[in-house]
XYZ file of C-alpha atoms in Angstrom:
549
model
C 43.057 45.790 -1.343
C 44.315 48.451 -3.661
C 47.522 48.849 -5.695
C 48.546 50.330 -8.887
C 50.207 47.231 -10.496
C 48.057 45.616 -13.605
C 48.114 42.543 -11.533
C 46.377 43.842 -8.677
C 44.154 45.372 -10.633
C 43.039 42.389 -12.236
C 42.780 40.643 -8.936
C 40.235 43.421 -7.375
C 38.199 43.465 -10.646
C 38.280 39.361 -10.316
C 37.356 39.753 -6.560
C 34.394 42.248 -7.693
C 32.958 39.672 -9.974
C 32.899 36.938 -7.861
C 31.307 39.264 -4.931
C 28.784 41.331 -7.416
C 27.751 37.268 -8.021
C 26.849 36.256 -4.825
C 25.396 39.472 -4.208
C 22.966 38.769 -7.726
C 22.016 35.540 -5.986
C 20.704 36.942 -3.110
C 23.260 35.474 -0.803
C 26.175 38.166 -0.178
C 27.147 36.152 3.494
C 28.924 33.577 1.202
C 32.511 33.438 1.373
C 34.037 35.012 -1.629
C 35.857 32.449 -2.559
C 32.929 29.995 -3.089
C 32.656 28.176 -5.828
C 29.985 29.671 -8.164
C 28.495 26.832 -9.776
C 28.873 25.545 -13.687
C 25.864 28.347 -14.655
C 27.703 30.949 -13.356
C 28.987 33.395 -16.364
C 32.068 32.239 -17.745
C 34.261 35.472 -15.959
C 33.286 34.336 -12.898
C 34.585 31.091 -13.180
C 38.197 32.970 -14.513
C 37.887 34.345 -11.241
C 36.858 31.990 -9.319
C 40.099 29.799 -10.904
C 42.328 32.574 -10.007
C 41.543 33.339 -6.827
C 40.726 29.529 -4.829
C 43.756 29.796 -3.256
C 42.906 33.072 -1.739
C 41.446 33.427 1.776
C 37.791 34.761 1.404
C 39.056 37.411 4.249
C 41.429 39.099 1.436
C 38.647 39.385 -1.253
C 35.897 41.784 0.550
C 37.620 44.774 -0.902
C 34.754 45.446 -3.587
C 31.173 46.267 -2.669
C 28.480 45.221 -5.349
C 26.829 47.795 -7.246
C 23.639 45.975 -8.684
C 20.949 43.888 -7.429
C 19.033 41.220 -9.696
C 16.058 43.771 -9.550
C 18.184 46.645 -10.076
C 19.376 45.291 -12.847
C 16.261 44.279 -14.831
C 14.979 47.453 -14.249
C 17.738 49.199 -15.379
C 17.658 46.893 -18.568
C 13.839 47.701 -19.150
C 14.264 51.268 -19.041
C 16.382 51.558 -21.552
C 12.353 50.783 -23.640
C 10.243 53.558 -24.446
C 6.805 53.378 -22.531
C 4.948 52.186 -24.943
C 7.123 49.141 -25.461
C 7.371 48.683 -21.223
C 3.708 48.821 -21.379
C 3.263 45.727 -23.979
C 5.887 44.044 -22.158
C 3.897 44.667 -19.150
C 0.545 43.877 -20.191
C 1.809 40.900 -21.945
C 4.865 39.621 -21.622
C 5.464 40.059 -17.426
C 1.442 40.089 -16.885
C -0.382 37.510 -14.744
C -3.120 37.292 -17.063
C -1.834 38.422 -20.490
C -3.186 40.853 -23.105
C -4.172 39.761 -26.729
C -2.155 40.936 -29.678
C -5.406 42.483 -30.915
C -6.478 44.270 -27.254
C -3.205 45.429 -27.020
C -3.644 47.118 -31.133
C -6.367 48.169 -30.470
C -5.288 49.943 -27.385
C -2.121 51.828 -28.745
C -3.754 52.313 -32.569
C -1.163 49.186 -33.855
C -1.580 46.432 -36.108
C -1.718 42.984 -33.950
C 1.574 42.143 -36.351
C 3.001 45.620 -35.640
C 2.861 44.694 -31.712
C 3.707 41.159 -32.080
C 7.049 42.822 -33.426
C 7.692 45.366 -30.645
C 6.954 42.296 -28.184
C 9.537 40.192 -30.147
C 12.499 42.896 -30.348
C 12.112 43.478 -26.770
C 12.506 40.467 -25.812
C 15.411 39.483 -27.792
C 16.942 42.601 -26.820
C 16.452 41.325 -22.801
C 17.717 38.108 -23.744
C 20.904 39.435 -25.041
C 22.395 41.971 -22.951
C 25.138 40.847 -20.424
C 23.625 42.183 -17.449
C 20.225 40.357 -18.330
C 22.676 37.460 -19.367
C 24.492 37.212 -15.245
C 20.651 37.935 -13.926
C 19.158 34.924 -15.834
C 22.270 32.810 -14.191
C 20.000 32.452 -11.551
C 17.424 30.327 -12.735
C 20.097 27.704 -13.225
C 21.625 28.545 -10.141
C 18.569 27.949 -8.641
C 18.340 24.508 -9.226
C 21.365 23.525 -9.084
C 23.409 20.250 -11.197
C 21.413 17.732 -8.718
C 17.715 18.819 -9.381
C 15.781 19.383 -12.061
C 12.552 20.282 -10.534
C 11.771 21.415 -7.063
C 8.870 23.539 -5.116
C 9.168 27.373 -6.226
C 8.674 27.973 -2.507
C 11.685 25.549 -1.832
C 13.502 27.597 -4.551
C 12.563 31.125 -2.994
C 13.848 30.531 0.195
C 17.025 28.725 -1.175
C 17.843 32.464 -3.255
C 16.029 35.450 -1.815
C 16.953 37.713 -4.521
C 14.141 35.703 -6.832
C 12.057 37.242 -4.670
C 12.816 41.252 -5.397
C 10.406 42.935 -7.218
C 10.739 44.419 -10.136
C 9.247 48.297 -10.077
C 9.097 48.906 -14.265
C 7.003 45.510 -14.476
C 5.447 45.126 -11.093
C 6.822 41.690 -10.959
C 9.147 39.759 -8.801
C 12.791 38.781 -10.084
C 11.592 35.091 -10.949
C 8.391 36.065 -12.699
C 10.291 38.133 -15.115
C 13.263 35.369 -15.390
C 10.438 32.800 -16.209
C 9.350 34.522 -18.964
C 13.034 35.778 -20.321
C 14.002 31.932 -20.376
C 13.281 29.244 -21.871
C 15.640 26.364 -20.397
C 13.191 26.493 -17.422
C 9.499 26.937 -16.367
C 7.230 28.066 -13.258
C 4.104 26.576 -13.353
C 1.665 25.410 -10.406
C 4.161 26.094 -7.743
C 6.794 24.029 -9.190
C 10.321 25.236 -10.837
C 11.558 22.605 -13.504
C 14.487 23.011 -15.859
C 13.030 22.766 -19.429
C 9.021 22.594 -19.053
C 6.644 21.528 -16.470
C 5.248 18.769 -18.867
C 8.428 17.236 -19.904
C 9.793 17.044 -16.324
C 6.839 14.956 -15.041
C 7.114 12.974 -18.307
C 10.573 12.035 -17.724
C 9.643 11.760 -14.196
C 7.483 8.669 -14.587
C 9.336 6.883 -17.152
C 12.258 7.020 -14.430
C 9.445 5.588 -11.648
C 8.704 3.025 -14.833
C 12.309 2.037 -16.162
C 13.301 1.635 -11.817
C 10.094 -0.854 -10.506
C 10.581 -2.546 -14.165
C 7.752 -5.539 -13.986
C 6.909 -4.499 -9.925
C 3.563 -2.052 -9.900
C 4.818 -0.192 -7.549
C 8.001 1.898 -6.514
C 9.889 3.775 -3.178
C 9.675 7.414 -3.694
C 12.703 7.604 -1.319
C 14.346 5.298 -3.975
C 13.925 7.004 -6.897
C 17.741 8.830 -7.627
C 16.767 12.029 -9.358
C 14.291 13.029 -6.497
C 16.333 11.055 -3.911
C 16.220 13.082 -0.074
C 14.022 15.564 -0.979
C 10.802 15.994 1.667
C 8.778 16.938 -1.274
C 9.603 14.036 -3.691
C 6.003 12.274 -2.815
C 4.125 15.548 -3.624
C 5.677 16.328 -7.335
C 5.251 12.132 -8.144
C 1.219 13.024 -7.363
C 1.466 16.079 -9.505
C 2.615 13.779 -12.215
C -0.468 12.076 -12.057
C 0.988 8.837 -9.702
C -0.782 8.143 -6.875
C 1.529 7.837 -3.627
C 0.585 5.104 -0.857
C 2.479 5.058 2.497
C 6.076 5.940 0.640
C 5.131 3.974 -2.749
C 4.476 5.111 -5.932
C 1.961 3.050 -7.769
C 2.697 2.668 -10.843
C -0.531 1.004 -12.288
C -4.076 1.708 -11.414
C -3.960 1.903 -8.124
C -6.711 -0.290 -7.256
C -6.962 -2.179 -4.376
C -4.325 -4.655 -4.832
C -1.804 -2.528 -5.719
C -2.419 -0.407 -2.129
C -3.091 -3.673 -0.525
C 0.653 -4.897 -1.566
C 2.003 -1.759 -0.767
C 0.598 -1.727 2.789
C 1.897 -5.593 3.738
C 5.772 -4.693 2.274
C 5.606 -2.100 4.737
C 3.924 -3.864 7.724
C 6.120 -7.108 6.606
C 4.265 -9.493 8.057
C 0.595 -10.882 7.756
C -2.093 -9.065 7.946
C -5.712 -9.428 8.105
C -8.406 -8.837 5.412
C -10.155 -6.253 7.731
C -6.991 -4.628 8.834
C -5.989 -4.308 5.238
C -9.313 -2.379 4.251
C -8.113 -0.021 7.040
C -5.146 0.836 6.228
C -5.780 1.271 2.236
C -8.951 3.315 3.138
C -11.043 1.326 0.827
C -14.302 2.609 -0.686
C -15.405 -0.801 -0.884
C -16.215 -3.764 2.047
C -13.943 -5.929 3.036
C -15.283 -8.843 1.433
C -14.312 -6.619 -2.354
C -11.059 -6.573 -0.378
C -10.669 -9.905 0.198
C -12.101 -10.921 -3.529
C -9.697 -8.882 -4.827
C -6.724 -10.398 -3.039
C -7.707 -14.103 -3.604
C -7.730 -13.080 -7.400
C -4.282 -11.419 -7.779
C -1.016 -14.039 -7.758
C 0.986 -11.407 -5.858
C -0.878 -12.409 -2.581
C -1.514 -16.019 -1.096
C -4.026 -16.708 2.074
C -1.574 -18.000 5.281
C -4.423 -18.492 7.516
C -8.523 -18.245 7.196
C -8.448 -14.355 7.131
C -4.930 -14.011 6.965
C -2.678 -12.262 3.846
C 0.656 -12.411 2.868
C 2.712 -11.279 0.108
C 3.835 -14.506 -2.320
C 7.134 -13.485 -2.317
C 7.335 -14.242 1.639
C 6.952 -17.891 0.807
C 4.931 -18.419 3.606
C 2.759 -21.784 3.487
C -0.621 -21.255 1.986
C -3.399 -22.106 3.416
C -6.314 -24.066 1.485
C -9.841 -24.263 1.477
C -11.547 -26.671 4.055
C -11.960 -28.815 0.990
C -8.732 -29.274 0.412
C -7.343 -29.281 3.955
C -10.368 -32.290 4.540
C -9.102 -33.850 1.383
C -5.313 -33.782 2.795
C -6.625 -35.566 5.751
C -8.557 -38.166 4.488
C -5.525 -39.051 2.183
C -2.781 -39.212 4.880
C -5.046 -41.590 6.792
C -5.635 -44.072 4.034
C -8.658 -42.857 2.215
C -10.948 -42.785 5.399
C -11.158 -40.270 8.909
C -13.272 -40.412 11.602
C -15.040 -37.118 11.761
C -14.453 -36.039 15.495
C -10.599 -36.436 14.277
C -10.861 -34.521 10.913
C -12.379 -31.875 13.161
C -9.489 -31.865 15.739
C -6.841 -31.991 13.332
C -8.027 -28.996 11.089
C -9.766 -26.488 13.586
C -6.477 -27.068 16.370
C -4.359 -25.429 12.690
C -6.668 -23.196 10.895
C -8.680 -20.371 12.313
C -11.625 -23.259 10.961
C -15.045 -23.664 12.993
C -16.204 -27.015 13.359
C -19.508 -27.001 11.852
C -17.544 -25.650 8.746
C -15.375 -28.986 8.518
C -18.652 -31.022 9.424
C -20.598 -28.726 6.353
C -18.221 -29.603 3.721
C -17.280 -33.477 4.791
C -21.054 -33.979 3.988
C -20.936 -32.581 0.480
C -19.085 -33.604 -3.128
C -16.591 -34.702 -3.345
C -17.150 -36.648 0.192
C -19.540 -38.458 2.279
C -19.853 -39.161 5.988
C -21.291 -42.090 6.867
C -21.564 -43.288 10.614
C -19.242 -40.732 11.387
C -16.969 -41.783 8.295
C -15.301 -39.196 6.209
C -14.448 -40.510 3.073
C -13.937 -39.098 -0.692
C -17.215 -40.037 -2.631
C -17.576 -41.647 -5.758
C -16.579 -39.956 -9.136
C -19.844 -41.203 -10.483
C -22.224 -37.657 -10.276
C -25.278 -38.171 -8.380
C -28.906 -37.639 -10.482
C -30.390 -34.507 -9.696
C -33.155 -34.490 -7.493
C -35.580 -32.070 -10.142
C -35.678 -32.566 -13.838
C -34.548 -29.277 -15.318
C -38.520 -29.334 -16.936
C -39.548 -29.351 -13.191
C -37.364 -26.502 -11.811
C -38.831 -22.846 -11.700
C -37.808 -20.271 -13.862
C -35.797 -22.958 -16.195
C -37.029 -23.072 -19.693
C -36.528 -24.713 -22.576
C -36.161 -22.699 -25.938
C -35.032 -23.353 -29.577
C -31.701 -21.825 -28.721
C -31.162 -23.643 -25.591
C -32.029 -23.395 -21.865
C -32.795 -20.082 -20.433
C -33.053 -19.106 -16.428
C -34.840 -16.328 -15.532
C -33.524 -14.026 -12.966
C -33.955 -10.464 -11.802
C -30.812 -7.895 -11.374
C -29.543 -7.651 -7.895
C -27.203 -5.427 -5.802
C -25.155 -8.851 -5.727
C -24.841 -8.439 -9.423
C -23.854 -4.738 -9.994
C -21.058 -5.272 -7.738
C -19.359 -7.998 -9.357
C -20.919 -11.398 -7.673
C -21.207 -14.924 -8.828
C -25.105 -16.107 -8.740
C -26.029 -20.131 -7.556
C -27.472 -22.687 -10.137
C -29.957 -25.051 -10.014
C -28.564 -28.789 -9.612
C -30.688 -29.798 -12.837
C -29.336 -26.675 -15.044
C -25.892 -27.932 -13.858
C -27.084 -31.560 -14.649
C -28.422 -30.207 -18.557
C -24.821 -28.903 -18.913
C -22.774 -31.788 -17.343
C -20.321 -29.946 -15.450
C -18.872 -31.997 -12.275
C -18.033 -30.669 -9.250
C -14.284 -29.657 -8.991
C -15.059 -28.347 -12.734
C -15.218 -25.166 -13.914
C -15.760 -23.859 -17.646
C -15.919 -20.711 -19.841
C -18.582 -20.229 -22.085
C -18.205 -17.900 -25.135
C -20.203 -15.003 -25.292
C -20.528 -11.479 -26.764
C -18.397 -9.708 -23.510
C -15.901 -12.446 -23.452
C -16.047 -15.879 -22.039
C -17.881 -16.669 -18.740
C -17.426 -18.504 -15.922
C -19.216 -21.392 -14.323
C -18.161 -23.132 -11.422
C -18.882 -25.620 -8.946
C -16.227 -25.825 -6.515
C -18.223 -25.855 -3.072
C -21.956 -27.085 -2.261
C -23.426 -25.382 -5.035
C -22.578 -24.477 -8.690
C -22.108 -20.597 -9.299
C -22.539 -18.830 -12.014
C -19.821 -16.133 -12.413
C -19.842 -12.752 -12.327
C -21.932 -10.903 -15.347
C -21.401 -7.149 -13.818
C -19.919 -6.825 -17.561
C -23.471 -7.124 -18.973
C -24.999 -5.049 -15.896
C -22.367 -1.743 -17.161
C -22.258 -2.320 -21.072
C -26.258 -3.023 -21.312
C -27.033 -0.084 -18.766
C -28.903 -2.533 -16.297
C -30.563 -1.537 -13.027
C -31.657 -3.495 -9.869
C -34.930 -5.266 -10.037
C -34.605 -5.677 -14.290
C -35.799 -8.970 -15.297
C -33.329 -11.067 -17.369
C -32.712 -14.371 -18.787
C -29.627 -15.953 -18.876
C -29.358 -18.079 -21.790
C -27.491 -21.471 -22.296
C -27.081 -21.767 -25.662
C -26.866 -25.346 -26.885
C -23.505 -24.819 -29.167
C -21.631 -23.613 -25.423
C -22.767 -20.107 -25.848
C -23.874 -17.846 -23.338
C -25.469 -15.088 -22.753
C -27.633 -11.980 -20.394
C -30.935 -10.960 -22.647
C -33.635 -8.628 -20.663
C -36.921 -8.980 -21.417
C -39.527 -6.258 -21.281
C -42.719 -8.085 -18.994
C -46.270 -6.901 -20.046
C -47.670 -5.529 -16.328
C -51.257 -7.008 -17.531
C -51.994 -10.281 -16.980
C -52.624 -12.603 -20.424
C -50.566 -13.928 -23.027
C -48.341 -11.921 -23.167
C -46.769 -11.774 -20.012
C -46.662 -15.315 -19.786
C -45.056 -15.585 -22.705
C -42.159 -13.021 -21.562
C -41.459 -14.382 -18.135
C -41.386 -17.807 -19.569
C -38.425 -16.473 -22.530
C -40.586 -17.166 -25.680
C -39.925 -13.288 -26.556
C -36.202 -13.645 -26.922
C -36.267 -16.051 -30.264
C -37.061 -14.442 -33.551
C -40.293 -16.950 -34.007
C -43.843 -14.943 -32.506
C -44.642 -16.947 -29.135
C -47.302 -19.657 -28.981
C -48.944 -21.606 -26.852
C -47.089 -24.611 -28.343
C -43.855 -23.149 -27.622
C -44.668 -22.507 -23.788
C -45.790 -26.178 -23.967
C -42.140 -27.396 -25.076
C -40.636 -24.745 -22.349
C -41.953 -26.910 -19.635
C -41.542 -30.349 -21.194
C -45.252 -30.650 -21.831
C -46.433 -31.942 -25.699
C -47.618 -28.577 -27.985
C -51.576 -30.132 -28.385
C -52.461 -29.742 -24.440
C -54.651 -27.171 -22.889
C -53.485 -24.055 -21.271
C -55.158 -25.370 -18.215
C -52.659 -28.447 -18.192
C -50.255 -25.919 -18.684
C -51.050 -23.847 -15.745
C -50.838 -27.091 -13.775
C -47.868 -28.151 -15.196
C -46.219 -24.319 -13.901
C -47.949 -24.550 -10.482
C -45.865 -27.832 -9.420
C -42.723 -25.869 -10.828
C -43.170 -22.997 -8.167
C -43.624 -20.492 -11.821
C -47.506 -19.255 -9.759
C -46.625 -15.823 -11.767
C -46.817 -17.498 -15.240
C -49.461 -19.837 -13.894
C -52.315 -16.987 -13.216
C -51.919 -15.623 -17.037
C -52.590 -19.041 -17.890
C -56.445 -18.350 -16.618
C -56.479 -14.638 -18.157
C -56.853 -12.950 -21.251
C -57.765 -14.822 -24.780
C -55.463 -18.057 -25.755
C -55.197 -19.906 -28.967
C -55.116 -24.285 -29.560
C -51.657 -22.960 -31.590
């Protein structure tokens, strides 16, 4: 396509620049008439604008010159070597030189090659053919992404790839470190930097779930239908379960919520663990459902979300309580039995274990609700091992468990529960030093809550001796105690509590502890712990040297 008129002139030099384009983006089996994208150079688009009406058949006349490579290394030896070689060692290298290596090496002040570095540079930056070269890297990425995998990138423009002799680089390497509207780092190509893509990338995952934990990755618009979308959301530091992002800790009910919205329908407590590959047993699992308001229990060992507004099922207390109601106060217990284990996934001897306990009684086969009057306990709390009483309150000895590290509630003794007057049905919060904690009585025996809070922040281990302490104001506490290994005094006087007040333990005081008045023997005393089941305390009551105080 040749002529002598200005015109078609001006149309082969327009064809040329749109060509010599496609041929800098690695991709010269585009049709000529393409359109070049908004980062193309701004006398590309002239071209493109003249010539969209053209066939692409008409517009092979001109055959590129220049590659991207060819390019840059024509623009970098237009340097003197001494200049290439800082830019090489520094600038393009892997593992860059220090001002002051790089000094030392060529006899320079660090300032003096901080200069050269900088006039390079900005000489690069400027030049027009450096100028269409760095049109890649927006190219690249295109108006709908603004990060993607460099390997995605790569094989999107092959010319990236072209190495650059002068600098031993390939074409991206050196365009990475030429411009600043967009960064390579860990295998992924974002426009701007690495760290403010992934910021902006979980405030989008943040501002989309609003008050939800977690999100669809497949959801999300700016990394909507892109295979890799899950990988650059766990790059960004967001864990990724079965298509979701998770937007909180990712703990097990956040997996655990994930896992039913994509199973939609119940699931069990066991098949749950499975499929969130907990590193805890299913019974955490369970806990940690029962505790969270986004799930409710449909059946015995069966999980739904709350938002399915399935019916929830109850405990066998309540489901006995139902039943005793809707039959006027009073069941037989063959029918309660029926009724509830025909529904629920409920043995029998479950329904017959709790129909026999507060807040019912069976009586000739009678299931009825008991009376709100609390029965007496059947020990006095001066009569029940380990229990003792101190200036500050009452104070149960207990040793650290397995139970306890993990996070489990502990039974107490009816007359402890007695002492405190908590019902069944009840529960209360105590105050204490790690905020306030629970106690309970809600089946056949009160529970103390957990108190792994005191195991982590004291640095507890299994088999430490402790005392819980019921303070008499409705404080509460978890005091160890260090327990002489000699028998005497001493040790008496530590596994009975007497070490935890600020007074020196007497003989008197481990009296009191036990209910017994301050002027009898240590022999009575001994007695007095050998009907309490206390042996351990008993024996130092017949060693070592005591006092009449």
């Amino acid at each position: 396509m040749r002529s002598d008129s200005q015109a078609w002139q001006t149309l082969e030099s327009a064809i040329e620049a749109l060509a010599n384009w496609n041929l800098l983006r690695g991709r010269p089996e585009l049709p000529a008439v393409g359109e070049p994208g908004a980062e193309a150079p701004e006398h590309v688009h002239a071209a493109w604008a003249m010539l969209r009406q053209i066939p692409a058949s008409d517009l092979l006349a001109a055959t590129p010159t220049w590659s991207a490579s060819e390019q840059l290394d024509r623009e970098l030896g237009r340097f003197d070597a001494r200049v290439l070689d800082i830019l090489r060692r520094r600038v393009f290298a892997d593992t860059p030189e220090t001002l002051d290596e790089l000094g030392a090496n060529f006899r320079l002040t660090r300032e003096r090659v901080r200069q050269l570095e900088s006039r390079a540079i900005e000489a690069l930056q400027t030049t027009q053919a450096t100028a269409e070269v760095r049109a890649l890297a927006s190219h690249a990425l295109g108006n709908a992404r603004i990060v993607a995998p460099l390997e995605t990138i790569l094989g999107e423009s092959p010319a990236l790839v072209e190495r650059v002799t002068k600098v031993s680089q390939p074409v991206w390497r050196v365009l990475d470190r030429l411009d600043p509207s967009f960064e390579v780092a860990d295998g992924w190509w974002c426009r701007g930097t690495v760290k403010s893509v992934a910021a902006a990338t979980r405030s989008a995952l943040q501002t989309a779930a609003g008050d939800l934990r977690s999100f669809r990755v497949d959801e999300l618009p700016m990394l909507r239908d892109f295979a890799w979308s899950a990988d650059w959301i766990r790059y960004c530091g967001v864990q990724v379960h079965e298509g979701y992002a998770l937007l909180a800790s990712a703990g097990i009910p956040d997996r655990a919520a994930v896992t039913l919205e994509r199973e939609g329908s119940p699931m069990s407590g066991e098949e749950i663990a499975a499929r969130i590959g907990a590193e805890r047993s299913v019974r955490s699992v369970k806990n940690a459902l029962g505790s969270d308001e986004r799930f409710v229990r449909v059946d015995r060992n069966s999980w739904a979300l709350a938002s399915w507004g399935l019916a929830t099922y109850q405990s066998i207390r309540g489901l006995i309580s139902d039943e005793v109601t809707a039959n006027g106060g009073s069941i037989r217990l063959s029918k309660l039995v029926a009724t509830i284990t025909e529904r629920f996934s409920v043995s029998a001897t479950s329904v017959v274990g709790y129909a026999s306990v507060p807040p019912f009684t069976t009586i000739d086969g009678i299931v009825e609700i008991a009376s709100a009057r609390r029965s007496a306990p059947r020990k006095s709390p001066y009569d029940t091992r380990r229990l003792f009483r101190l200036a500050e309150g009452w104070a149960l000895r207990f040793t650290i468990t397995a139970d306890h590290a993990r996070g489990s509630g502990s039974p107490l003794p009816s007359a402890l529960i007695a002492v405190l007057g908590l019902s069944h049905g009840e529960a209360r919060f105590m105050s204490c030093r790690l905020g306030d904690q629970r106690l309970g009585w809600s089946g056949p025996q009160a529970t103390m809550g957990s108190i792994k809070r005191f195991v982590d922040a004291d640095h507890l281990a299994i088999g430490d001796t402790c005392f819980a302490v019921f303070g008499t104001g409705g404080s509460f506490d978890i005091v160890p105690v260090q327990v002489e290994p000699d028998p005497g005094p001493l040790r008496a006087f530590a596994l009975a509590g007497l070490t935890l007040g600020a007074s020196p333990p007497t003989k008197a005081g481990l009296a009191h502890a036990v209910g017994l008045p301050a002027e009898v023997s240590h022999q009575q005393i001994a007695e007095k712990l050998r009907a309490r089941g206390d042996y351990d305390i008993a024996d130092c009551m017949l060693t070592g040297t005591w006092t009449s105080t």
